[in-house]
CSV table of C-alpha atoms in Angstrom, one decimal:
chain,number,residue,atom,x,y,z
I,7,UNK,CA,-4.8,-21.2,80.9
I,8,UNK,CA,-3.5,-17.6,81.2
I,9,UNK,CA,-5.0,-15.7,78.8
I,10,UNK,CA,-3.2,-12.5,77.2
I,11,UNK,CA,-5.1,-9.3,76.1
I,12,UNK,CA,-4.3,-8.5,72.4
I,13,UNK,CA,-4.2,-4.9,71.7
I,14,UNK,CA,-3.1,-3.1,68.3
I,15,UNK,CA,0.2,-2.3,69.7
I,16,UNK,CA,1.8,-3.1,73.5
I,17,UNK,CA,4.2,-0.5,75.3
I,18,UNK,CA,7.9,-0.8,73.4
I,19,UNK,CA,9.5,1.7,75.5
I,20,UNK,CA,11.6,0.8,78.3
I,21,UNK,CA,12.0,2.0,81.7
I,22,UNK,CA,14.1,4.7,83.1
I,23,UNK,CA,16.2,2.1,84.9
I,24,UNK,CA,16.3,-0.5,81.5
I,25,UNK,CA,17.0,2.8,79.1
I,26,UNK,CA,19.5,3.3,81.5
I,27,UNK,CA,21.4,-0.4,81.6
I,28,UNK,CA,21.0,-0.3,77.7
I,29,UNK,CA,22.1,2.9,77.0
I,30,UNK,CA,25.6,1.8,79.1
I,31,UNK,CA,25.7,-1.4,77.1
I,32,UNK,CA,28.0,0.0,74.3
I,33,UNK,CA,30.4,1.8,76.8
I,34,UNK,CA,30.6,-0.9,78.5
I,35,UNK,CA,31.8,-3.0,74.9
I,36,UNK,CA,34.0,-0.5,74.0
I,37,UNK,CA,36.1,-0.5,77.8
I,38,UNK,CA,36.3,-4.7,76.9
I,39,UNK,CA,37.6,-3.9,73.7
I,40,UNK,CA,40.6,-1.3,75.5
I,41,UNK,CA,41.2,-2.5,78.7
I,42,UNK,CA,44.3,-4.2,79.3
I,43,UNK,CA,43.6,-7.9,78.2
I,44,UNK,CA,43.2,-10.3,81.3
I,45,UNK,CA,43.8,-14.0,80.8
I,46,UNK,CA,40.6,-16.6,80.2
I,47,UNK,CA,40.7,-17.7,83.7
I,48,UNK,CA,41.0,-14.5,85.3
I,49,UNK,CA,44.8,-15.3,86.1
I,50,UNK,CA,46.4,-12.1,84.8
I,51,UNK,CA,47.5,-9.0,86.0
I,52,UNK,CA,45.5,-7.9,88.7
I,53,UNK,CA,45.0,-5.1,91.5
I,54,UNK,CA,46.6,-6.8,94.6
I,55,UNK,CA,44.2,-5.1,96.6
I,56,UNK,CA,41.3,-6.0,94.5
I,57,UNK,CA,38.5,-8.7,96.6
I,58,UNK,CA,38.5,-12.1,94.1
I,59,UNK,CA,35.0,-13.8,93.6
I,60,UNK,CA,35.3,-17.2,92.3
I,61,UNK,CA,32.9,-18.5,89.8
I,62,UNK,CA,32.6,-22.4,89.0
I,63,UNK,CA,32.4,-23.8,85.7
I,64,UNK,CA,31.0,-27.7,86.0
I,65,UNK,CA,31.0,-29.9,82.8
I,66,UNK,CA,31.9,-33.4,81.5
I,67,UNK,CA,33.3,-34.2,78.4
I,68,UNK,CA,31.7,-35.5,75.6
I,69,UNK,CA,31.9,-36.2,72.3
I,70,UNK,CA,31.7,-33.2,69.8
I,71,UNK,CA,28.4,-32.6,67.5
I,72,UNK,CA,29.1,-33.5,64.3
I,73,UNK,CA,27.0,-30.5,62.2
I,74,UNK,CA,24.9,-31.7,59.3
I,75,UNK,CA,26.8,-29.0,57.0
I,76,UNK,CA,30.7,-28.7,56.9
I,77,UNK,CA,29.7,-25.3,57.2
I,78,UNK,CA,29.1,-25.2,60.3
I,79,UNK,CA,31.9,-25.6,63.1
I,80,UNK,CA,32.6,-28.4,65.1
I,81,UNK,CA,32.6,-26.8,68.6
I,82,UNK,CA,34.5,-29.0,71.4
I,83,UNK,CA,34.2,-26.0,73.9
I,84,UNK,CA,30.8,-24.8,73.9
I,85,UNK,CA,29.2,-23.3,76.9
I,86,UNK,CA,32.9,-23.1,78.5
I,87,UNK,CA,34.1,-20.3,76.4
I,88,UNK,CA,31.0,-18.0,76.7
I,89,UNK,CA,32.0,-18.2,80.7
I,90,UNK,CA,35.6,-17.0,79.7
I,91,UNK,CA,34.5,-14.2,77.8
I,92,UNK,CA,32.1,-12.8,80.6
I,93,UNK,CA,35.0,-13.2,83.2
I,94,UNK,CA,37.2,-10.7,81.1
I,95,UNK,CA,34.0,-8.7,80.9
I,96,UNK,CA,34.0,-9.1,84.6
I,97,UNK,CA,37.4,-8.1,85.1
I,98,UNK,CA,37.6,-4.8,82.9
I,99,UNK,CA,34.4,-3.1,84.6
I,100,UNK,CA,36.1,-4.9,88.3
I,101,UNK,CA,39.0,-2.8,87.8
I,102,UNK,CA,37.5,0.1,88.8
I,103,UNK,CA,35.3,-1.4,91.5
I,104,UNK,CA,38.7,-3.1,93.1
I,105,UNK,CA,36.8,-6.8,92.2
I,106,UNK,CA,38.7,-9.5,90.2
I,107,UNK,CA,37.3,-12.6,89.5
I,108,UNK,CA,38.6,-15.9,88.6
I,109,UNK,CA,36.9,-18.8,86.9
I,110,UNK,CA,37.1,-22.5,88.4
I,111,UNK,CA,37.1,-24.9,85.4
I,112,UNK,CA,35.6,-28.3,86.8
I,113,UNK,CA,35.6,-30.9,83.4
I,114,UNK,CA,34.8,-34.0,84.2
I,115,UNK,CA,35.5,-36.9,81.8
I,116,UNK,CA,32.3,-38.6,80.3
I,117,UNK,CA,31.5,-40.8,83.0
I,118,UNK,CA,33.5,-38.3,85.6
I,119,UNK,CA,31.1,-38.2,89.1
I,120,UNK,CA,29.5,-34.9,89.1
I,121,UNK,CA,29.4,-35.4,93.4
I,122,UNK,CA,33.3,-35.0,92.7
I,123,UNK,CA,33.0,-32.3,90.7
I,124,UNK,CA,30.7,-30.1,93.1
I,125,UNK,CA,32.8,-31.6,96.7
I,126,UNK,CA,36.0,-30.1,94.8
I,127,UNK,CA,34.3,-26.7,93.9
I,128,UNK,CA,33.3,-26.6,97.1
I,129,UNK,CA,37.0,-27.1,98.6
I,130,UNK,CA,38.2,-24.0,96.7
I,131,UNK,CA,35.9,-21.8,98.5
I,132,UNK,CA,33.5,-21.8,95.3
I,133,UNK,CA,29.7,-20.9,96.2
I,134,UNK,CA,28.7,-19.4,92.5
I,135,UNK,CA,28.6,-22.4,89.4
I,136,UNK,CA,27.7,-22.3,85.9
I,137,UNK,CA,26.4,-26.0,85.2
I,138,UNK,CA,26.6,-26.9,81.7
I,139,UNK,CA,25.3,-30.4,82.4
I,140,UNK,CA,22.0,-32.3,81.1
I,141,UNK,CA,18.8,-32.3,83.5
I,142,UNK,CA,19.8,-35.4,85.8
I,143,UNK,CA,23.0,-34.5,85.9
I,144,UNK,CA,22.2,-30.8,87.3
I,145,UNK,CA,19.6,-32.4,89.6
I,146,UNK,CA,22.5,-34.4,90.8
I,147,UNK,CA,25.0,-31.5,91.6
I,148,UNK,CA,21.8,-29.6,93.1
I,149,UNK,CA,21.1,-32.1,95.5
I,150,UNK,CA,24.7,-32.5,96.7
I,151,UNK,CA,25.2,-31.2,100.6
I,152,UNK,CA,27.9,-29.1,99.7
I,153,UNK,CA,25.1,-27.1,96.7
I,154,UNK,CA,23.3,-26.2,99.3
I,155,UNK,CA,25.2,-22.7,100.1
I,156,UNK,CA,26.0,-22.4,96.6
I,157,UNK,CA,23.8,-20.9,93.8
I,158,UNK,CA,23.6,-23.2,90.2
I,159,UNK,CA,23.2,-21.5,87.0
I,160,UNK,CA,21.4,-24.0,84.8
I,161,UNK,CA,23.3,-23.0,81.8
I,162,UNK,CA,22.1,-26.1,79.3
I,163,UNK,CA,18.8,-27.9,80.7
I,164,UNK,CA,16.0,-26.5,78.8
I,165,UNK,CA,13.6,-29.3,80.9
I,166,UNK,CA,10.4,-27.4,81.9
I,167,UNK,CA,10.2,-30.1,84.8
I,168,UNK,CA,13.0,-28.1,86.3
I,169,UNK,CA,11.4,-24.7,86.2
I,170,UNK,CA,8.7,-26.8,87.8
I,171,UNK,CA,8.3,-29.9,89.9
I,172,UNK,CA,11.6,-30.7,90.1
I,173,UNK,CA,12.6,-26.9,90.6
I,174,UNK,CA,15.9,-26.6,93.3
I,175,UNK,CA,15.9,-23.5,95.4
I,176,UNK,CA,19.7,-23.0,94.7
I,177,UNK,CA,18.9,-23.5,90.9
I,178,UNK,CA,19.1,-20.0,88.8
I,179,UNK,CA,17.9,-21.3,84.8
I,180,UNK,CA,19.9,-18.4,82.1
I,181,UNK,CA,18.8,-21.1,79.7
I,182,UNK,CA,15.1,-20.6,78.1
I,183,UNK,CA,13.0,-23.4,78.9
I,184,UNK,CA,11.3,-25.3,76.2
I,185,UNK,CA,8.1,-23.6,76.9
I,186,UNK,CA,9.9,-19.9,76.2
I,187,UNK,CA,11.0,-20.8,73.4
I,188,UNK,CA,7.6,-22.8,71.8
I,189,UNK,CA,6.0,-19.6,73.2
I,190,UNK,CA,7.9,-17.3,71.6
I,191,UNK,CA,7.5,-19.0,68.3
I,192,UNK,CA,4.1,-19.1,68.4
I,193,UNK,CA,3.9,-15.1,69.0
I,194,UNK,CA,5.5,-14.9,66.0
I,195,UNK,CA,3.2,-17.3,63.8
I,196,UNK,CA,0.5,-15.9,65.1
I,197,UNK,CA,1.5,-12.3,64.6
I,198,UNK,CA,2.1,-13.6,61.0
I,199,UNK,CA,-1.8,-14.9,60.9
I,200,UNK,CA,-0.2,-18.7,60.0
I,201,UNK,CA,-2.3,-20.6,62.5
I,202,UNK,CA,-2.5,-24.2,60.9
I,203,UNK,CA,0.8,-26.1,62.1
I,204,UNK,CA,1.8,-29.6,61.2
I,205,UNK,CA,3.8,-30.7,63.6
I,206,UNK,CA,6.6,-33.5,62.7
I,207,UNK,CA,8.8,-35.1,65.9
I,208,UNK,CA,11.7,-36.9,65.7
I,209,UNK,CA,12.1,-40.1,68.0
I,210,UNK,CA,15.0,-38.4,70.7
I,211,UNK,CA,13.2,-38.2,74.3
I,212,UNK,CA,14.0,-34.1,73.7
I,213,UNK,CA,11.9,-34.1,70.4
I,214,UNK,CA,9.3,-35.6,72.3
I,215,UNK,CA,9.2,-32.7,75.2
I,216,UNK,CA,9.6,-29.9,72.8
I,217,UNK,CA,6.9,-31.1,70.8
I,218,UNK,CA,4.9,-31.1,74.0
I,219,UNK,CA,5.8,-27.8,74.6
I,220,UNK,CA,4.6,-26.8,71.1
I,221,UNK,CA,1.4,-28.3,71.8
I,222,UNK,CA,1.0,-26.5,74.4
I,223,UNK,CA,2.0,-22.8,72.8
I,224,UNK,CA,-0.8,-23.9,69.9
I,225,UNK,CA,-3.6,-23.7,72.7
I,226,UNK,CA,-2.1,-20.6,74.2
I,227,UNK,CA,-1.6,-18.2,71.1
I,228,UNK,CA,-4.5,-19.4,68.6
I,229,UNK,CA,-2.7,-22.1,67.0
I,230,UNK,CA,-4.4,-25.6,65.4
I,231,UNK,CA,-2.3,-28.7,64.9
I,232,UNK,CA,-3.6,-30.1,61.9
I,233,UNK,CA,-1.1,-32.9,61.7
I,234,UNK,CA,1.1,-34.7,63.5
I,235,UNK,CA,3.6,-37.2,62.4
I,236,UNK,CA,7.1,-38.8,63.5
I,237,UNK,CA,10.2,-39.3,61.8
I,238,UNK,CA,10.8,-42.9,60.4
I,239,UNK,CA,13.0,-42.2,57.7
I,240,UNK,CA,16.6,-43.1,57.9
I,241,UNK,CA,18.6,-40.1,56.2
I,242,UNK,CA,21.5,-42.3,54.8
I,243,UNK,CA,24.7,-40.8,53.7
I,244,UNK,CA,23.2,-37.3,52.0
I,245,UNK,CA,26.8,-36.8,50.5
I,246,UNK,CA,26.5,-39.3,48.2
I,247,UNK,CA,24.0,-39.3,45.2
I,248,UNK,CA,21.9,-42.1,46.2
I,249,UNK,CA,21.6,-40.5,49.6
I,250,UNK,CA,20.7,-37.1,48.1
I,251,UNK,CA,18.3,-38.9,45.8
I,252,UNK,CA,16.4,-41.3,49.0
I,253,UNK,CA,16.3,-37.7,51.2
I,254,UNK,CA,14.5,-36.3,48.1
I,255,UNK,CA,12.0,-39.0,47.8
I,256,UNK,CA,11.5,-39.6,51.1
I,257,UNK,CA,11.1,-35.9,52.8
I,258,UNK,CA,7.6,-35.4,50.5
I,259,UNK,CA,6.1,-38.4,52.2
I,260,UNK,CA,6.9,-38.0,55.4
I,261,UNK,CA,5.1,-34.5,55.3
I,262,UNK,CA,2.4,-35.3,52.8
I,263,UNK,CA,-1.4,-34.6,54.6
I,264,UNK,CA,-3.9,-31.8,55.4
I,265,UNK,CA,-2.5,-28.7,54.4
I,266,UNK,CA,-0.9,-26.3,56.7
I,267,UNK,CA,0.8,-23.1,56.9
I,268,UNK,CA,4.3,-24.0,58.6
I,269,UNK,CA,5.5,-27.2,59.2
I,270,UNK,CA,6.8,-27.0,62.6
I,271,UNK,CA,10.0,-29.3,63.2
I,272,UNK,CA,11.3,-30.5,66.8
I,273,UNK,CA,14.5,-32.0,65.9
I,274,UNK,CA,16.9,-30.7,69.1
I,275,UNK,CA,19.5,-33.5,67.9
I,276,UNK,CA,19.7,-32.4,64.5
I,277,UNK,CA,19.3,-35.5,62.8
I,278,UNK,CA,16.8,-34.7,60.2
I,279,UNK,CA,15.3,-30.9,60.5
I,280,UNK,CA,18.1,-29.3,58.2
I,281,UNK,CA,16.9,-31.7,55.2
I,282,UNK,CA,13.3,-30.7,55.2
I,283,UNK,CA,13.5,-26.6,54.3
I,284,UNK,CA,12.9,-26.9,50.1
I,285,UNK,CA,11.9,-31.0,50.2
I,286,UNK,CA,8.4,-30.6,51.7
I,287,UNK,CA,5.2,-31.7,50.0
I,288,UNK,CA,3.6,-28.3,50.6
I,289,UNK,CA,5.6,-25.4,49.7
I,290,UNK,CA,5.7,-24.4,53.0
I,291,UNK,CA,7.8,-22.6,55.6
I,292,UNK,CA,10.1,-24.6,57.9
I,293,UNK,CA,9.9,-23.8,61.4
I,294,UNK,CA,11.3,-25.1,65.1
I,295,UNK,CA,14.5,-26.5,65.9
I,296,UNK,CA,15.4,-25.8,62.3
I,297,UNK,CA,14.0,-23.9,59.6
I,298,UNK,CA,12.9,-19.7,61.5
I,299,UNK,CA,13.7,-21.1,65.0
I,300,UNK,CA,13.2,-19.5,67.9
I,301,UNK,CA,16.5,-19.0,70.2
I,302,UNK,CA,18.0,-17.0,73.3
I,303,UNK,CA,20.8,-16.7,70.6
I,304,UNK,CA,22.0,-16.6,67.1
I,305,UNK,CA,25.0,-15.7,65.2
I,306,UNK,CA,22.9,-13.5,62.9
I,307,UNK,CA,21.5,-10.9,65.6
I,308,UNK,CA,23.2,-7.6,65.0
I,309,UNK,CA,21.0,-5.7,66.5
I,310,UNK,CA,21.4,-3.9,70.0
I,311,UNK,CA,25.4,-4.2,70.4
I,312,UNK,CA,25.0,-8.1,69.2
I,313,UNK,CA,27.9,-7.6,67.0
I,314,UNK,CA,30.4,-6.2,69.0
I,315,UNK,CA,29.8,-9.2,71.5
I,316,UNK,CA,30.0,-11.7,68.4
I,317,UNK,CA,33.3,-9.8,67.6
I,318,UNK,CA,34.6,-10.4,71.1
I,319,UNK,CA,33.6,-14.1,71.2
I,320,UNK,CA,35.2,-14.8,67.9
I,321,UNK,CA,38.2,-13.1,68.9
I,322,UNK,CA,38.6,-15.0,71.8
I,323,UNK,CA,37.3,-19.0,70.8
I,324,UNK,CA,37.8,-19.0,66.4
I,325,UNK,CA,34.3,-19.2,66.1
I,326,UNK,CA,30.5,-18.0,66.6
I,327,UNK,CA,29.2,-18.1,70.1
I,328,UNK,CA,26.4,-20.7,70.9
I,329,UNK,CA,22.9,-20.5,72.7
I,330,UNK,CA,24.9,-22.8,75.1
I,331,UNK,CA,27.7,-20.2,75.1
I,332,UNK,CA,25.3,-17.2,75.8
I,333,UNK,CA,24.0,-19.3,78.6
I,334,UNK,CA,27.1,-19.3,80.2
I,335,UNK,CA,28.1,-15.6,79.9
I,336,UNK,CA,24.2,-14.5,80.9
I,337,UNK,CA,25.6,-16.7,84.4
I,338,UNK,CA,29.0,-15.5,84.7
I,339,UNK,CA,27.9,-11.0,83.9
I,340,UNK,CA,25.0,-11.5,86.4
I,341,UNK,CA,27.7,-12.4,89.0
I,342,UNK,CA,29.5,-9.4,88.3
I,343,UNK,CA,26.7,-7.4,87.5
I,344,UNK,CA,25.0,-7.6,91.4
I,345,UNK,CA,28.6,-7.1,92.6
I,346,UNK,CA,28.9,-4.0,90.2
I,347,UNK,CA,25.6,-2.6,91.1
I,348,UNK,CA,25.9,-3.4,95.0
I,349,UNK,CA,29.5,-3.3,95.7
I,350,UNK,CA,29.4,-6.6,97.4
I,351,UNK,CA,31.4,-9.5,97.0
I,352,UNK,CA,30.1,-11.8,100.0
I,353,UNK,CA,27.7,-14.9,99.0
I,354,UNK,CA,24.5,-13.6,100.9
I,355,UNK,CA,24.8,-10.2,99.8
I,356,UNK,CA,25.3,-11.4,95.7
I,357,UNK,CA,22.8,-14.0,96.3
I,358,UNK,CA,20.1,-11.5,97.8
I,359,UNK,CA,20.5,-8.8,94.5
I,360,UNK,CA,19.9,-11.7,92.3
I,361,UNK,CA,16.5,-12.8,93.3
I,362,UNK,CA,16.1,-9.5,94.0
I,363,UNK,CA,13.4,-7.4,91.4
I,364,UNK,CA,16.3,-4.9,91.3
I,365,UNK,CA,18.5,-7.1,89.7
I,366,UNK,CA,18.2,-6.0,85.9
I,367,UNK,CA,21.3,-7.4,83.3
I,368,UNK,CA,21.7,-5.9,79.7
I,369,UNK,CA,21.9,-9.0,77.6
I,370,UNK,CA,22.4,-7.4,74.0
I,371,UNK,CA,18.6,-8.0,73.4
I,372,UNK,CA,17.0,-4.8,73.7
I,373,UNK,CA,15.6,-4.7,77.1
I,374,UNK,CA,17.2,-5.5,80.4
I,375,UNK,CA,17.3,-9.7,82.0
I,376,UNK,CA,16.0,-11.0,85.4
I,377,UNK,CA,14.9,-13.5,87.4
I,378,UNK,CA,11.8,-14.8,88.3
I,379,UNK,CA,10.5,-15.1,91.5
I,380,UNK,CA,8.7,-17.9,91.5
I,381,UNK,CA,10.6,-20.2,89.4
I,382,UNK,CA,14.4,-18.4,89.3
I,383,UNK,CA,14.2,-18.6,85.4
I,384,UNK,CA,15.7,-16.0,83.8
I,385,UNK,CA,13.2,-13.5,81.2
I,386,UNK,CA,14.8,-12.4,78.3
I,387,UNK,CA,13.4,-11.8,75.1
I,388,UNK,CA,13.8,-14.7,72.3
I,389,UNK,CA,15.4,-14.0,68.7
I,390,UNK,CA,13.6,-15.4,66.0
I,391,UNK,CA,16.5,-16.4,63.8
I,392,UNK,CA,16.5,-17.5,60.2
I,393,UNK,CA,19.9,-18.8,58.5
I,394,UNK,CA,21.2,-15.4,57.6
I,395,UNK,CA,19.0,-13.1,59.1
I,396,UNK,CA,17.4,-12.2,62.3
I,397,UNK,CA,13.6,-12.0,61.6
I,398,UNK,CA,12.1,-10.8,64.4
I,399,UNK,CA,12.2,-11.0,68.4
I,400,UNK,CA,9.8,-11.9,70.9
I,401,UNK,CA,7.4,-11.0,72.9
I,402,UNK,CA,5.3,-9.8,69.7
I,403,UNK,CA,3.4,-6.6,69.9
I,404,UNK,CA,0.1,-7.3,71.0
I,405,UNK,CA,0.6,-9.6,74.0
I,406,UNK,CA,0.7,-7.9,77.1
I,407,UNK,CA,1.3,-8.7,80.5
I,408,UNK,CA,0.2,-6.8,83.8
I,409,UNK,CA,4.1,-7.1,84.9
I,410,UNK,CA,6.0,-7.4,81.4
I,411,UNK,CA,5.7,-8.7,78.1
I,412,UNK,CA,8.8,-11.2,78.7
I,413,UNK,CA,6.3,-12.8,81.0
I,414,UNK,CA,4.5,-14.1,78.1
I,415,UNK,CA,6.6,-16.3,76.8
I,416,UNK,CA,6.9,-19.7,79.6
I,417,UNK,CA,5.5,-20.0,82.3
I,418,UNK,CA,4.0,-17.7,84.2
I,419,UNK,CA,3.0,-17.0,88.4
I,420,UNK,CA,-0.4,-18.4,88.3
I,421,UNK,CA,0.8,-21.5,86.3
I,422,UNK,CA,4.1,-22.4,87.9
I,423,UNK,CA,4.0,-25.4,89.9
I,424,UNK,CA,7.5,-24.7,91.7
I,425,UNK,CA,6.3,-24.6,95.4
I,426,UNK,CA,9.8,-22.8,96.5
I,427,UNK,CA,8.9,-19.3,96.8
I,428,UNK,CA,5.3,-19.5,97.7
């Protein structure tokens, strides 16, 4: 176990080079807001002597999440129209850099074959992809002859198996693991002084990792599982008033025990965690997958230029952007970024900057993204979001690192078991 010093306070200024790529953050918004519009797909108007990089964009269809609320959206595009955005972000700073780029949309039905999907990528002359696919699914595009002289941007999987023993070497993760984003919570309880968790798992295979990974944060940052339970209950229909009336009686049972500070939730499907805030035998806070849950994004961050690039988003799908959707556009900007910052446009040279420790990519989070060495997950810092507001971010003050405090939060060198870049 890696063990972080605790000090009253940790370093919260950024480097010369980080100050810099935040301070041009907002310039950079304000050129996407008036440059000439390009088209989604980077199909419009462009310099004919401009050098075109191609970025894929691999998928399948499936059915749309049906929200607990009606007030949230039912989103049918997610992770796809995060990548559109960052091509047009692409394209206004490629202007002056005589780079266009256009995205190759690969959605494959439901049961489409993803070795289809990467062989036809391939044919276009695509070597950068943003996978939006499951775990297997990304494993299976990986392995694929034609991935190996391409570079995958895991833009979904939150799997720590991936960051780990079943880590690719053409594998980039801009999604947090499950481990980030357990760590990051825990900071924040923690921080708080809350350190008796109950922990309450629904029956979904994710639920089961994530509670794994929240397990795991409890031994690393000071906090005690007191309870553990699983969700039995069947919700019924909660718009009727028998079903409001069962969720009422049933909720206090199924987190009736020792008493705790927080009940931590690991609900990743949804079915259940939205019920519990306001039902709970304890007047407790709610926190996990629902409740104060920790995320790479949230519709409520403001901070740092986070509403300009909601603005955009908006502007361009009817509706907020996603943690899937940020995913995409971290993949899609750190393409352009190492072609901005290098002036190359070639696969080796791109690919070389990115696992590079140059490689730095303002993110709207306050301090500049990277990837790891050892695992090719990106760092970034994690918002800790409640239903209006953004609470707080983390790493906390008071966990340090002898590289940086994003370090903190997943897993580290010493603990990776990705053999890749050993």
């Amino acid at each position: 176990m890696v063990r972080f010093w605790q000090w009253p306070e940790r370093r919260t200024r950024l480097s010369k080079p980080r100050r810099l790529v935040a301070a041009v953050l907002p310039f950079l918004g304000l050129l996407a807001l008036v440059a000439p519009p390009a088209t989604a797909q980077g199909n419009g108007s462009q310099d004919p002597g401009a050098t075109v990089v191609l970025i894929g964009y691999l998928a399948r269809q499936e059915d749309p999440r049906t929200p607990l609320s009606f007030l949230e959206p039912v989103a049918t595009d997610e992770g796809l129209q995060g990548a559109r955005l960052a091509l047009a972000d692409n394209n206004t700073t490629g202007v002056f850099l005589k780079q266009s780029y256009r995205l190759v949309e690969q959605v494959l039905p439901q049961d489409g074959d993803i070795s289809a999907g990467v062989k036809a990528l391939a044919d276009e002359g695509v070597r950068f992809v943003v996978a939006d696919l499951p775990a297997d699914a990304l494993l299976a595009a990986a392995d694929r002859p034609e991935a190996k002289s391409m570079v995958l941007f895991n833009a979904r999987a939150s799997d720590d198996a991936l960051r780990n023993e079943q880590c690719r070497a053409n594998i980039l993760h801009t999604a947090p693991s499950r481990r980030m984003l357990a760590d990051a919570l825990a900071q924040y309880l923690a921080w708080k002084k809350w350190p008796r968790w109950s922990l309450l798992a629904g029956r979904d295979p994710g639920d089961a990792l994530y509670a794994e990974a929240v397990r795991r944060a409890a031994k690393r940052f000071g906090g005690r599982i007191v309870d553990e339970k699983s969700w039995t209950f069947d919700t019924g229909n909660r718009r009727t008033d028998t079903g409001v009336t069962t969720i009422q009686s049933d909720i206090p049972l199924a987190t009736q025990g020792p008493d705790y500070d927080v009940l931590v939730v690991a609900d990743e499907a949804g079915d259940f965690g939205d019920y519990l805030d306001g039902r709970t035998w304890y007047p407790r806070p709610v926190a996990g997958t629902q409740g104060l849950t920790a995320t790479a994004w949230s519709r409520v961050n403001e901070q740092w230029g986070g509403t300009q690039l909601q603005s955009r988003f908006e502007k361009l799908a009817g509706r907020w952007m996603t943690p899937r959707d940020y995913a995409a556009w971290l993949a899609v900007r750190s393409v352009g970024e190492a072609a901005a910052r290098t002036g190359a446009t070639g696969f080796d040279g791109l690919t070389g900057y990115l696992h590079s420790p140059d490689f730095e990519l303002a993110g709207f989070k306050g301090e500049a993204l990277s990837f790891r060495a050892w695992d090719g997950q990106m760092r970034q810092p994690i918002l800790i979001a409640g239903p209006r507001m953004l609470v707080s971010v983390s790493p906390q003050e008071g966990f340090l690192h002898p590289v940086t405090p994003l370090d903190t939060l997943g897993d580290d060198a010493p603990e990776s078991k990705c053999r890749l870049n050993r």
